[in-house]
Amino acid sequence: MLPKTRKLENTVDKKNGLCYTKKRTRNRMMMSDLPDDLLEEILCRIEATSLKRLQSTCKRWNHLINNRRFTIKHFEKAAKQSLSLMLNPNGVYSVSINLHRSSPVEVTEKIDLIYPHSSLDECRISEYCQTDGLLLCVCINDVFDFSNMYNQDARFVVWNPCTGETKCIQPRYPSTLSHTYSLGSYKNKKSNDISYKILSQWGCGENQEFDIYDVSSNSWRTLHVTLDCRFEFFSNVSLKGKTYWFASDEKEKQLGIFLVSFDYTTETFGRLSLPHQHPSYQTMSLSVVGKEKLSVLLQHKISSKTEIWVTNKIGDTKVVSWIKVLAVDLKPGLDTYHCISFLVDVEKKVLVYSAFVVGKNEHVEYIVGEDNEVREVALGIEYIPFFLNYVPSLTQIEATRKPLYLEIS
């Protein structure tokens, strides 16, 4: 093989009458030479977990990644990254799902929540909800009194698992386990910025009461709204500035089960139809796919197949349409409570869900694909996993928070 030759350039020095050759040099631009706007356009397209690791590269990158305007832009433009999380009172775990392994669901990493106050160190998490890469954790005392469960003191921690940022929030009422909570985003008209609110709900029917906490003002207030339907149960999911629940209308029973949504910008409720109108379902559950689509798990009767439906991109159009991505026959006569959680891989056609099975009197994890071969893992009565489709983000909890700058030499 011939050696590589270098390109040479003839140069004439007319003043001294000399002729010589020199190497032709190439101008190479380094990342550090890029103008700010171009650097921002490149970095805002890198997935959040990778970009977080690059934060310590230099002071310039660290400053940009901590900039709130950049984090909002990054959330809109970054490469999609979706993690499967399994949550239980002992912590948060990243899991991988593979039907071809002897153990289809494997824990890959434990994600530790560092409590912002030492008073929370003896607490455990009883409830979760999420939006925009933030988790709202409802924390209760580690020693739980089941005989007086609705009078347990609870405290809130808003947490970004990707960045580690946390904010402790004082509940409006001292005993709050009789309330249910949700977290959502809205656009602040005064600052033209994205901020967050917590919706607290108590009671049922016409006696429902709502309170709302605004993170930007650090204050609670009563929400004077009337809900013209009733929640079927209180588990919910949040997506693109709205939270969704299953609901029904006693006055218009022909509508069957539908979804009711709460808009955090207008602070109003709305309705969304399910794929089919049924007066009731044996099993139903809500989830999200990525950061743009809703998903529902529906089983009409105990002998029916379990169907997974996914919407088009929420917010792209005013009309929401549903697509059935999977229909499986889990177990003949499987009787579960409504409060189940599930994950669906739309591309691989894999469903993972956990539920309390009445006949077994324990929590069971099911994994099933298109071949309808159901794999079952018994979890016992105390172990209550909650599956969550989580999209990591650099989202900042507060607009005026002190940036989490790293010490960079």
CSV table of C-alpha atoms in Angstrom, one decimal:
chain,number,residue,atom,x,y,z
A,1,MET,CA,0.0,0.0,0.0
A,2,LEU,CA,1.3,3.4,-1.0
A,3,PRO,CA,1.9,5.9,1.8
A,4,LYS,CA,-0.6,8.8,2.1
A,5,THR,CA,0.7,11.9,0.4
A,6,ARG,CA,0.2,15.4,1.8
A,7,LYS,CA,-1.0,18.1,-0.5
A,8,LEU,CA,1.7,20.8,-0.9
A,9,GLU,CA,1.2,24.3,-2.2
A,10,ASN,CA,3.9,26.2,-4.3
A,11,THR,CA,4.6,29.6,-2.9
A,12,VAL,CA,6.7,32.3,-4.7
A,13,ASP,CA,8.4,35.1,-2.7
A,14,LYS,CA,8.9,37.7,-5.4
A,15,LYS,CA,10.7,40.1,-3.2
A,16,ASN,CA,13.6,37.7,-2.4
A,17,GLY,CA,13.3,35.7,-5.6
A,18,LEU,CA,12.6,32.5,-3.7
A,19,CYS,CA,10.3,29.6,-4.5
A,20,TYR,CA,9.3,27.1,-1.9
A,21,THR,CA,6.5,24.7,-0.9
A,22,LYS,CA,4.4,24.7,2.3
A,23,LYS,CA,1.8,22.4,3.7
A,24,ARG,CA,-1.8,23.5,3.0
A,25,THR,CA,-3.5,24.0,6.3
A,26,ARG,CA,-7.2,23.3,6.9
A,27,ASN,CA,-9.4,25.5,9.1
A,28,ARG,CA,-11.1,23.3,11.6
A,29,MET,CA,-13.9,24.7,13.8
A,30,MET,CA,-14.2,23.3,17.3
A,31,MET,CA,-17.4,23.2,19.3
A,32,SER,CA,-15.9,25.9,21.5
A,33,ASP,CA,-15.7,28.2,18.4
A,34,LEU,CA,-19.4,27.9,17.6
A,35,PRO,CA,-21.6,31.0,18.1
A,36,ASP,CA,-24.1,30.8,20.9
A,37,ASP,CA,-27.2,30.4,18.7
A,38,LEU,CA,-25.7,27.5,16.7
A,39,LEU,CA,-24.5,25.8,19.8
A,40,GLU,CA,-27.9,26.1,21.4
A,41,GLU,CA,-29.6,24.6,18.2
A,42,ILE,CA,-27.2,21.6,18.4
A,43,LEU,CA,-27.5,20.9,22.1
A,44,CYS,CA,-31.3,21.3,22.3
A,45,ARG,CA,-31.7,18.2,20.1
A,46,ILE,CA,-29.7,15.9,22.3
A,47,GLU,CA,-31.7,13.7,24.7
A,48,ALA,CA,-31.9,14.8,28.3
A,49,THR,CA,-29.9,12.1,30.0
A,50,SER,CA,-27.0,12.5,27.6
A,51,LEU,CA,-27.1,16.2,27.8
A,52,LYS,CA,-27.0,16.1,31.6
A,53,ARG,CA,-23.8,14.1,31.5
A,54,LEU,CA,-22.3,16.7,29.1
A,55,GLN,CA,-23.1,19.6,31.5
A,56,SER,CA,-19.7,19.4,33.1
A,57,THR,CA,-17.9,19.8,29.8
A,58,CYS,CA,-17.3,23.5,30.3
A,59,LYS,CA,-18.7,26.6,32.1
A,60,ARG,CA,-20.3,27.8,28.9
A,61,TRP,CA,-22.3,24.5,28.4
A,62,ASN,CA,-23.2,24.4,32.1
A,63,HIS,CA,-24.6,27.9,32.0
A,64,LEU,CA,-26.6,27.1,28.8
A,65,ILE,CA,-28.1,23.9,30.2
A,66,ASN,CA,-29.1,25.7,33.4
A,67,ASN,CA,-30.9,28.4,31.4
A,68,ARG,CA,-34.7,28.1,31.8
A,69,ARG,CA,-35.4,29.3,28.3
A,70,PHE,CA,-33.1,26.7,26.9
A,71,THR,CA,-34.7,23.9,29.0
A,72,ILE,CA,-38.2,24.8,27.6
A,73,LYS,CA,-36.8,24.8,24.1
A,74,HIS,CA,-35.0,21.5,24.8
A,75,PHE,CA,-38.2,19.9,26.0
A,76,GLU,CA,-39.9,20.8,22.7
A,77,LYS,CA,-37.1,19.8,20.3
A,78,ALA,CA,-35.0,17.1,22.0
A,79,ALA,CA,-34.7,13.6,20.6
A,80,LYS,CA,-37.4,11.4,22.1
A,81,GLN,CA,-36.3,9.2,24.9
A,82,SER,CA,-38.7,7.0,26.9
A,83,LEU,CA,-37.9,5.1,30.0
A,84,SER,CA,-40.0,2.4,31.8
A,85,LEU,CA,-40.1,3.1,35.5
A,86,MET,CA,-41.4,0.9,38.2
A,87,LEU,CA,-42.5,2.8,41.3
A,88,ASN,CA,-43.3,1.4,44.8
A,89,PRO,CA,-43.1,2.7,48.3
A,90,ASN,CA,-39.4,1.7,48.6
A,91,GLY,CA,-38.3,3.8,45.6
A,92,VAL,CA,-38.2,4.4,41.9
A,93,TYR,CA,-36.5,1.9,39.5
A,94,SER,CA,-35.7,2.0,35.8
A,95,VAL,CA,-36.6,-1.3,34.2
A,96,SER,CA,-36.0,-3.0,30.9
A,97,ILE,CA,-38.7,-5.3,29.3
A,98,ASN,CA,-37.8,-8.2,27.1
A,99,LEU,CA,-40.2,-11.1,26.4
A,100,HIS,CA,-37.4,-13.4,25.4
A,101,ARG,CA,-35.6,-13.4,28.8
A,102,SER,CA,-36.3,-15.8,31.6
A,103,SER,CA,-37.2,-12.7,33.7
A,104,PRO,CA,-39.0,-10.4,31.3
A,105,VAL,CA,-38.9,-7.3,33.6
A,106,GLU,CA,-35.5,-6.5,35.0
A,107,VAL,CA,-34.4,-3.6,37.2
A,108,THR,CA,-31.6,-1.7,35.6
A,109,GLU,CA,-31.1,1.1,38.0
A,110,LYS,CA,-32.5,2.5,41.2
A,111,ILE,CA,-33.1,6.3,41.1
A,112,ASP,CA,-32.8,7.9,44.6
A,113,LEU,CA,-35.0,10.7,45.7
A,114,ILE,CA,-32.9,13.1,47.9
A,115,TYR,CA,-35.5,14.7,50.2
A,116,PRO,CA,-35.1,18.5,50.4
A,117,HIS,CA,-35.7,18.4,54.2
A,118,SER,CA,-34.4,16.0,56.8
A,119,SER,CA,-37.9,15.7,58.3
A,120,LEU,CA,-38.9,13.7,55.2
A,121,ASP,CA,-36.1,11.1,55.6
A,122,GLU,CA,-38.4,8.8,57.6
A,123,CYS,CA,-41.2,9.0,54.9
A,124,ARG,CA,-42.2,6.7,52.1
A,125,ILE,CA,-44.0,7.5,48.9
A,126,SER,CA,-47.7,6.6,48.8
A,127,GLU,CA,-48.8,8.2,45.5
A,128,TYR,CA,-47.2,9.4,42.3
A,129,CYS,CA,-48.2,11.5,39.3
A,130,GLN,CA,-46.1,13.1,36.6
A,131,THR,CA,-45.9,15.6,33.8
A,132,ASP,CA,-43.1,17.1,31.6
A,133,GLY,CA,-40.5,14.9,33.3
A,134,LEU,CA,-41.5,16.0,36.8
A,135,LEU,CA,-42.9,13.6,39.5
A,136,LEU,CA,-45.3,14.7,42.3
A,137,CYS,CA,-44.6,12.4,45.2
A,138,VAL,CA,-47.1,12.2,48.1
A,139,CYS,CA,-45.0,11.2,51.1
A,140,ILE,CA,-46.3,9.7,54.4
A,141,ASN,CA,-44.7,8.5,57.6
A,142,ASP,CA,-42.8,5.2,57.1
A,143,VAL,CA,-44.8,3.7,60.0
A,144,PHE,CA,-48.2,3.6,58.5
A,145,ASP,CA,-51.4,3.2,60.6
A,146,PHE,CA,-53.9,1.3,58.6
A,147,SER,CA,-56.5,1.7,61.3
A,148,ASN,CA,-56.4,5.4,60.8
A,149,MET,CA,-55.3,5.6,57.2
A,150,TYR,CA,-57.3,8.7,56.2
A,151,ASN,CA,-55.9,10.8,58.9
A,152,GLN,CA,-52.2,10.3,58.1
A,153,ASP,CA,-50.2,13.4,57.5
A,154,ALA,CA,-48.9,13.7,54.0
A,155,ARG,CA,-46.3,16.0,52.4
A,156,PHE,CA,-45.5,16.8,48.8
A,157,VAL,CA,-42.2,16.7,46.9
A,158,VAL,CA,-42.0,17.7,43.3
A,159,TRP,CA,-39.0,16.0,41.8
A,160,ASN,CA,-37.1,15.9,38.5
A,161,PRO,CA,-35.3,12.5,38.5
A,162,CYS,CA,-33.1,13.5,35.6
A,163,THR,CA,-31.7,16.7,37.1
A,164,GLY,CA,-32.2,15.8,40.8
A,165,GLU,CA,-34.0,19.1,41.5
A,166,THR,CA,-36.7,18.9,44.2
A,167,LYS,CA,-39.2,21.2,45.9
A,168,CYS,CA,-41.0,20.5,49.1
A,169,ILE,CA,-44.6,21.8,49.3
A,170,GLN,CA,-46.8,22.2,52.4
A,171,PRO,CA,-50.3,20.7,51.9
A,172,ARG,CA,-53.2,22.9,52.5
A,173,TYR,CA,-54.8,20.5,55.0
A,174,PRO,CA,-52.9,18.5,57.7
A,175,SER,CA,-54.5,15.2,56.9
A,176,THR,CA,-54.6,14.7,53.2
A,177,LEU,CA,-54.8,11.0,52.3
A,178,SER,CA,-58.5,11.4,51.7
A,179,HIS,CA,-57.6,13.7,48.9
A,180,THR,CA,-56.3,12.8,45.4
A,181,TYR,CA,-53.8,14.9,43.5
A,182,SER,CA,-52.6,15.6,40.0
A,183,LEU,CA,-49.8,17.8,38.5
A,184,GLY,CA,-50.0,19.8,35.3
A,185,SER,CA,-48.4,22.6,33.3
A,186,TYR,CA,-49.7,25.9,32.1
A,187,LYS,CA,-48.5,29.0,30.4
A,188,ASN,CA,-48.1,32.0,32.8
A,189,LYS,CA,-49.6,35.0,30.9
A,190,LYS,CA,-47.7,37.5,33.0
A,191,SER,CA,-44.2,36.0,32.5
A,192,ASN,CA,-45.0,34.1,29.2
A,193,ASP,CA,-43.3,31.2,30.9
A,194,ILE,CA,-44.3,27.6,31.6
A,195,SER,CA,-45.2,26.9,35.2
A,196,TYR,CA,-46.9,24.1,37.2
A,197,LYS,CA,-50.0,23.6,39.4
A,198,ILE,CA,-51.2,20.9,41.7
A,199,LEU,CA,-54.9,20.0,41.7
A,200,SER,CA,-56.3,18.6,44.9
A,201,GLN,CA,-59.7,16.8,44.9
A,202,TRP,CA,-61.9,15.7,47.8
A,203,GLY,CA,-65.4,14.2,48.0
A,204,CYS,CA,-67.6,12.8,45.3
A,205,GLY,CA,-70.7,13.8,43.3
A,206,GLU,CA,-72.1,17.2,44.0
A,207,ASN,CA,-70.0,17.4,47.2
A,208,GLN,CA,-66.6,17.5,45.4
A,209,GLU,CA,-64.2,20.2,46.5
A,210,PHE,CA,-61.1,21.3,44.5
A,211,ASP,CA,-58.1,23.3,45.6
A,212,ILE,CA,-55.2,24.3,43.5
A,213,TYR,CA,-51.5,25.1,44.3
A,214,ASP,CA,-49.6,27.4,42.0
A,215,VAL,CA,-45.8,26.7,42.1
A,216,SER,CA,-45.0,30.2,40.7
A,217,SER,CA,-46.7,31.9,43.6
A,218,ASN,CA,-46.2,29.2,46.2
A,219,SER,CA,-49.8,29.5,47.3
A,220,TRP,CA,-53.0,27.4,47.7
A,221,ARG,CA,-56.5,28.7,46.8
A,222,THR,CA,-60.0,27.2,46.5
A,223,LEU,CA,-61.1,26.4,42.9
A,224,HIS,CA,-64.7,27.4,42.4
A,225,VAL,CA,-65.8,24.9,39.7
A,226,THR,CA,-68.7,22.5,39.4
A,227,LEU,CA,-68.1,19.1,37.9
A,228,ASP,CA,-71.2,17.8,36.1
A,229,CYS,CA,-70.0,14.2,36.2
A,230,ARG,CA,-68.4,11.8,38.7
A,231,PHE,CA,-65.0,10.2,38.6
A,232,GLU,CA,-65.2,6.4,38.3
A,233,PHE,CA,-62.0,6.2,40.3
A,234,PHE,CA,-59.3,8.7,41.1
A,235,SER,CA,-56.1,7.5,39.3
A,236,ASN,CA,-55.2,9.9,36.5
A,237,VAL,CA,-52.5,10.8,34.0
A,238,SER,CA,-51.3,14.2,32.9
A,239,LEU,CA,-50.2,15.2,29.4
A,240,LYS,CA,-49.6,18.5,27.6
A,241,GLY,CA,-51.2,20.8,30.2
A,242,LYS,CA,-54.2,18.5,31.0
A,243,THR,CA,-55.0,15.7,33.5
A,244,TYR,CA,-57.4,12.9,32.5
A,245,TRP,CA,-59.7,10.6,34.6
A,246,PHE,CA,-62.4,8.0,33.7
A,247,ALA,CA,-65.8,9.4,34.5
A,248,SER,CA,-69.6,8.9,34.0
A,249,ASP,CA,-72.7,11.0,34.0
A,250,GLU,CA,-75.7,10.0,36.1
A,251,LYS,CA,-78.0,12.2,34.1
A,252,GLU,CA,-76.9,10.9,30.7
A,253,LYS,CA,-76.2,7.3,31.3
A,254,GLN,CA,-76.4,6.6,27.5
A,255,LEU,CA,-72.9,8.2,27.2
A,256,GLY,CA,-71.4,5.4,29.2
A,257,ILE,CA,-67.8,5.7,30.4
A,258,PHE,CA,-65.8,8.6,29.0
A,259,LEU,CA,-62.7,10.7,29.9
A,260,VAL,CA,-62.9,14.0,31.7
A,261,SER,CA,-60.0,16.4,31.5
A,262,PHE,CA,-58.8,19.4,33.5
A,263,ASP,CA,-57.0,22.2,31.7
A,264,TYR,CA,-54.4,23.9,34.0
A,265,THR,CA,-54.4,27.1,31.9
A,266,THR,CA,-58.1,27.8,31.8
A,267,GLU,CA,-58.8,25.9,35.0
A,268,THR,CA,-61.9,24.2,33.4
A,269,PHE,CA,-63.1,20.7,32.9
A,270,GLY,CA,-63.8,19.1,29.5
A,271,ARG,CA,-64.8,15.7,28.1
A,272,LEU,CA,-63.2,13.2,25.7
A,273,SER,CA,-64.9,10.1,24.2
A,274,LEU,CA,-63.4,6.7,24.5
A,275,PRO,CA,-63.2,4.4,21.4
A,276,HIS,CA,-66.5,2.7,22.3
A,277,GLN,CA,-69.5,3.7,24.4
A,278,HIS,CA,-70.1,1.2,27.2
A,279,PRO,CA,-72.1,1.8,30.4
A,280,SER,CA,-69.2,0.1,32.4
A,281,TYR,CA,-66.0,-1.8,32.0
A,282,GLN,CA,-64.7,-4.8,33.9
A,283,THR,CA,-61.2,-3.3,33.8
A,284,MET,CA,-59.9,0.1,32.7
A,285,SER,CA,-56.7,2.0,33.1
A,286,LEU,CA,-54.9,5.1,31.7
A,287,SER,CA,-51.3,5.6,30.6
A,288,VAL,CA,-49.2,7.7,28.3
A,289,VAL,CA,-47.1,6.9,25.3
A,290,GLY,CA,-44.0,9.2,25.1
A,291,LYS,CA,-45.0,12.8,25.7
A,292,GLU,CA,-47.7,13.2,23.1
A,293,LYS,CA,-50.2,10.4,23.3
A,294,LEU,CA,-52.8,8.9,25.6
A,295,SER,CA,-53.3,5.2,26.0
A,296,VAL,CA,-56.2,3.3,27.6
A,297,LEU,CA,-56.5,-0.4,28.7
A,298,LEU,CA,-60.1,-1.6,28.4
A,299,GLN,CA,-61.8,-4.9,29.1
A,300,HIS,CA,-65.6,-4.8,28.6
A,301,LYS,CA,-66.5,-8.0,30.4
A,302,ILE,CA,-64.6,-10.5,32.4
A,303,SER,CA,-64.7,-12.9,29.5
A,304,SER,CA,-63.7,-10.3,26.9
A,305,LYS,CA,-60.3,-9.6,25.5
A,306,THR,CA,-58.2,-6.8,26.9
A,307,GLU,CA,-57.7,-4.0,24.4
A,308,ILE,CA,-55.0,-1.3,24.3
A,309,TRP,CA,-56.0,1.9,22.4
A,310,VAL,CA,-53.7,4.9,21.7
A,311,THR,CA,-54.6,8.4,20.5
A,312,ASN,CA,-53.1,10.5,17.8
A,313,LYS,CA,-50.8,13.3,19.1
A,314,ILE,CA,-52.7,15.3,21.7
A,315,GLY,CA,-52.8,19.0,20.8
A,316,ASP,CA,-52.0,18.6,17.1
A,317,THR,CA,-55.7,18.6,16.1
A,318,LYS,CA,-58.9,19.5,17.9
A,319,VAL,CA,-60.3,16.0,17.0
A,320,VAL,CA,-58.8,13.1,19.0
A,321,SER,CA,-58.9,9.7,17.3
A,322,TRP,CA,-58.1,6.3,18.8
A,323,ILE,CA,-56.1,3.4,17.2
A,324,LYS,CA,-56.2,-0.2,18.6
A,325,VAL,CA,-52.7,-1.4,18.9
A,326,LEU,CA,-53.1,-4.7,20.8
A,327,ALA,CA,-55.9,-7.1,21.9
A,328,VAL,CA,-55.0,-9.9,24.2
A,329,ASP,CA,-56.8,-12.7,26.1
A,330,LEU,CA,-55.0,-12.4,29.4
A,331,LYS,CA,-56.7,-15.1,31.5
A,332,PRO,CA,-60.2,-16.6,31.3
A,333,GLY,CA,-62.2,-15.1,34.0
A,334,LEU,CA,-59.4,-12.9,35.3
A,335,ASP,CA,-61.0,-10.6,38.0
A,336,THR,CA,-58.9,-7.6,38.9
A,337,TYR,CA,-59.5,-4.3,40.6
A,338,HIS,CA,-59.7,-1.1,38.5
A,339,CYS,CA,-56.5,0.3,40.0
A,340,ILE,CA,-54.0,-1.3,37.7
A,341,SER,CA,-51.0,0.3,36.0
A,342,PHE,CA,-49.6,-0.7,32.6
A,343,LEU,CA,-47.0,0.0,30.0
A,344,VAL,CA,-47.4,-0.6,26.3
A,345,ASP,CA,-44.6,-0.8,23.7
A,346,VAL,CA,-46.5,0.2,20.5
A,347,GLU,CA,-43.7,-0.9,18.1
A,348,LYS,CA,-42.9,-4.2,19.7
A,349,LYS,CA,-46.6,-4.9,20.6
A,350,VAL,CA,-45.8,-5.8,24.2
A,351,LEU,CA,-48.0,-5.1,27.3
A,352,VAL,CA,-46.8,-5.1,30.9
A,353,TYR,CA,-49.3,-4.5,33.7
A,354,SER,CA,-49.7,-5.1,37.4
A,355,ALA,CA,-53.0,-5.6,39.2
A,356,PHE,CA,-54.5,-6.9,42.4
A,357,VAL,CA,-56.2,-10.2,41.4
A,358,VAL,CA,-59.2,-10.9,43.6
A,359,GLY,CA,-59.1,-14.7,43.3
A,360,LYS,CA,-55.4,-14.9,44.2
A,361,ASN,CA,-55.6,-12.1,46.9
A,362,GLU,CA,-52.3,-10.7,45.8
A,363,HIS,CA,-50.7,-8.4,43.3
A,364,VAL,CA,-49.6,-10.0,40.0
A,365,GLU,CA,-47.5,-8.7,37.1
A,366,TYR,CA,-48.5,-9.8,33.6
A,367,ILE,CA,-46.3,-9.6,30.4
A,368,VAL,CA,-47.9,-10.5,27.1
A,369,GLY,CA,-47.1,-9.9,23.4
A,370,GLU,CA,-48.9,-10.4,20.1
A,371,ASP,CA,-48.6,-14.2,20.4
A,372,ASN,CA,-50.9,-13.9,23.4
A,373,GLU,CA,-48.5,-16.0,25.5
A,374,VAL,CA,-49.1,-14.6,29.0
A,375,ARG,CA,-46.2,-14.6,31.5
A,376,GLU,CA,-47.2,-14.1,35.1
A,377,VAL,CA,-45.2,-13.1,38.2
A,378,ALA,CA,-46.7,-13.2,41.6
A,379,LEU,CA,-45.7,-10.1,43.7
A,380,GLY,CA,-47.5,-10.9,47.0
A,381,ILE,CA,-50.0,-8.7,48.9
A,382,GLU,CA,-47.7,-5.9,50.2
A,383,TYR,CA,-45.6,-5.2,47.1
A,384,ILE,CA,-47.6,-2.8,44.9
A,385,PRO,CA,-45.7,-1.7,41.8
A,386,PHE,CA,-46.8,1.2,39.7
A,387,PHE,CA,-45.6,1.2,36.0
A,388,LEU,CA,-44.9,4.6,34.4
A,389,ASN,CA,-43.8,5.6,31.0
A,390,TYR,CA,-41.4,8.4,31.8
A,391,VAL,CA,-39.7,10.9,29.4
A,392,PRO,CA,-36.6,12.4,31.0
A,393,SER,CA,-36.3,16.2,30.7
A,394,LEU,CA,-34.3,19.2,32.0
A,395,THR,CA,-37.6,20.8,33.1
A,396,GLN,CA,-37.1,23.3,36.0
A,397,ILE,CA,-39.7,23.3,38.8
A,398,GLU,CA,-39.4,27.0,39.5
A,399,ALA,CA,-38.7,30.0,37.2
A,400,THR,CA,-36.8,31.8,39.9
A,401,ARG,CA,-34.9,29.0,41.4
A,402,LYS,CA,-31.1,29.2,42.0
A,403,PRO,CA,-29.4,27.3,39.1
A,404,LEU,CA,-27.7,24.0,39.9
A,405,TYR,CA,-24.3,25.1,38.7
A,406,LEU,CA,-21.5,22.6,38.9
A,407,GLU,CA,-18.0,23.4,40.1
A,408,ILE,CA,-16.0,23.4,36.9
A,409,SER,CA,-12.4,24.3,36.7
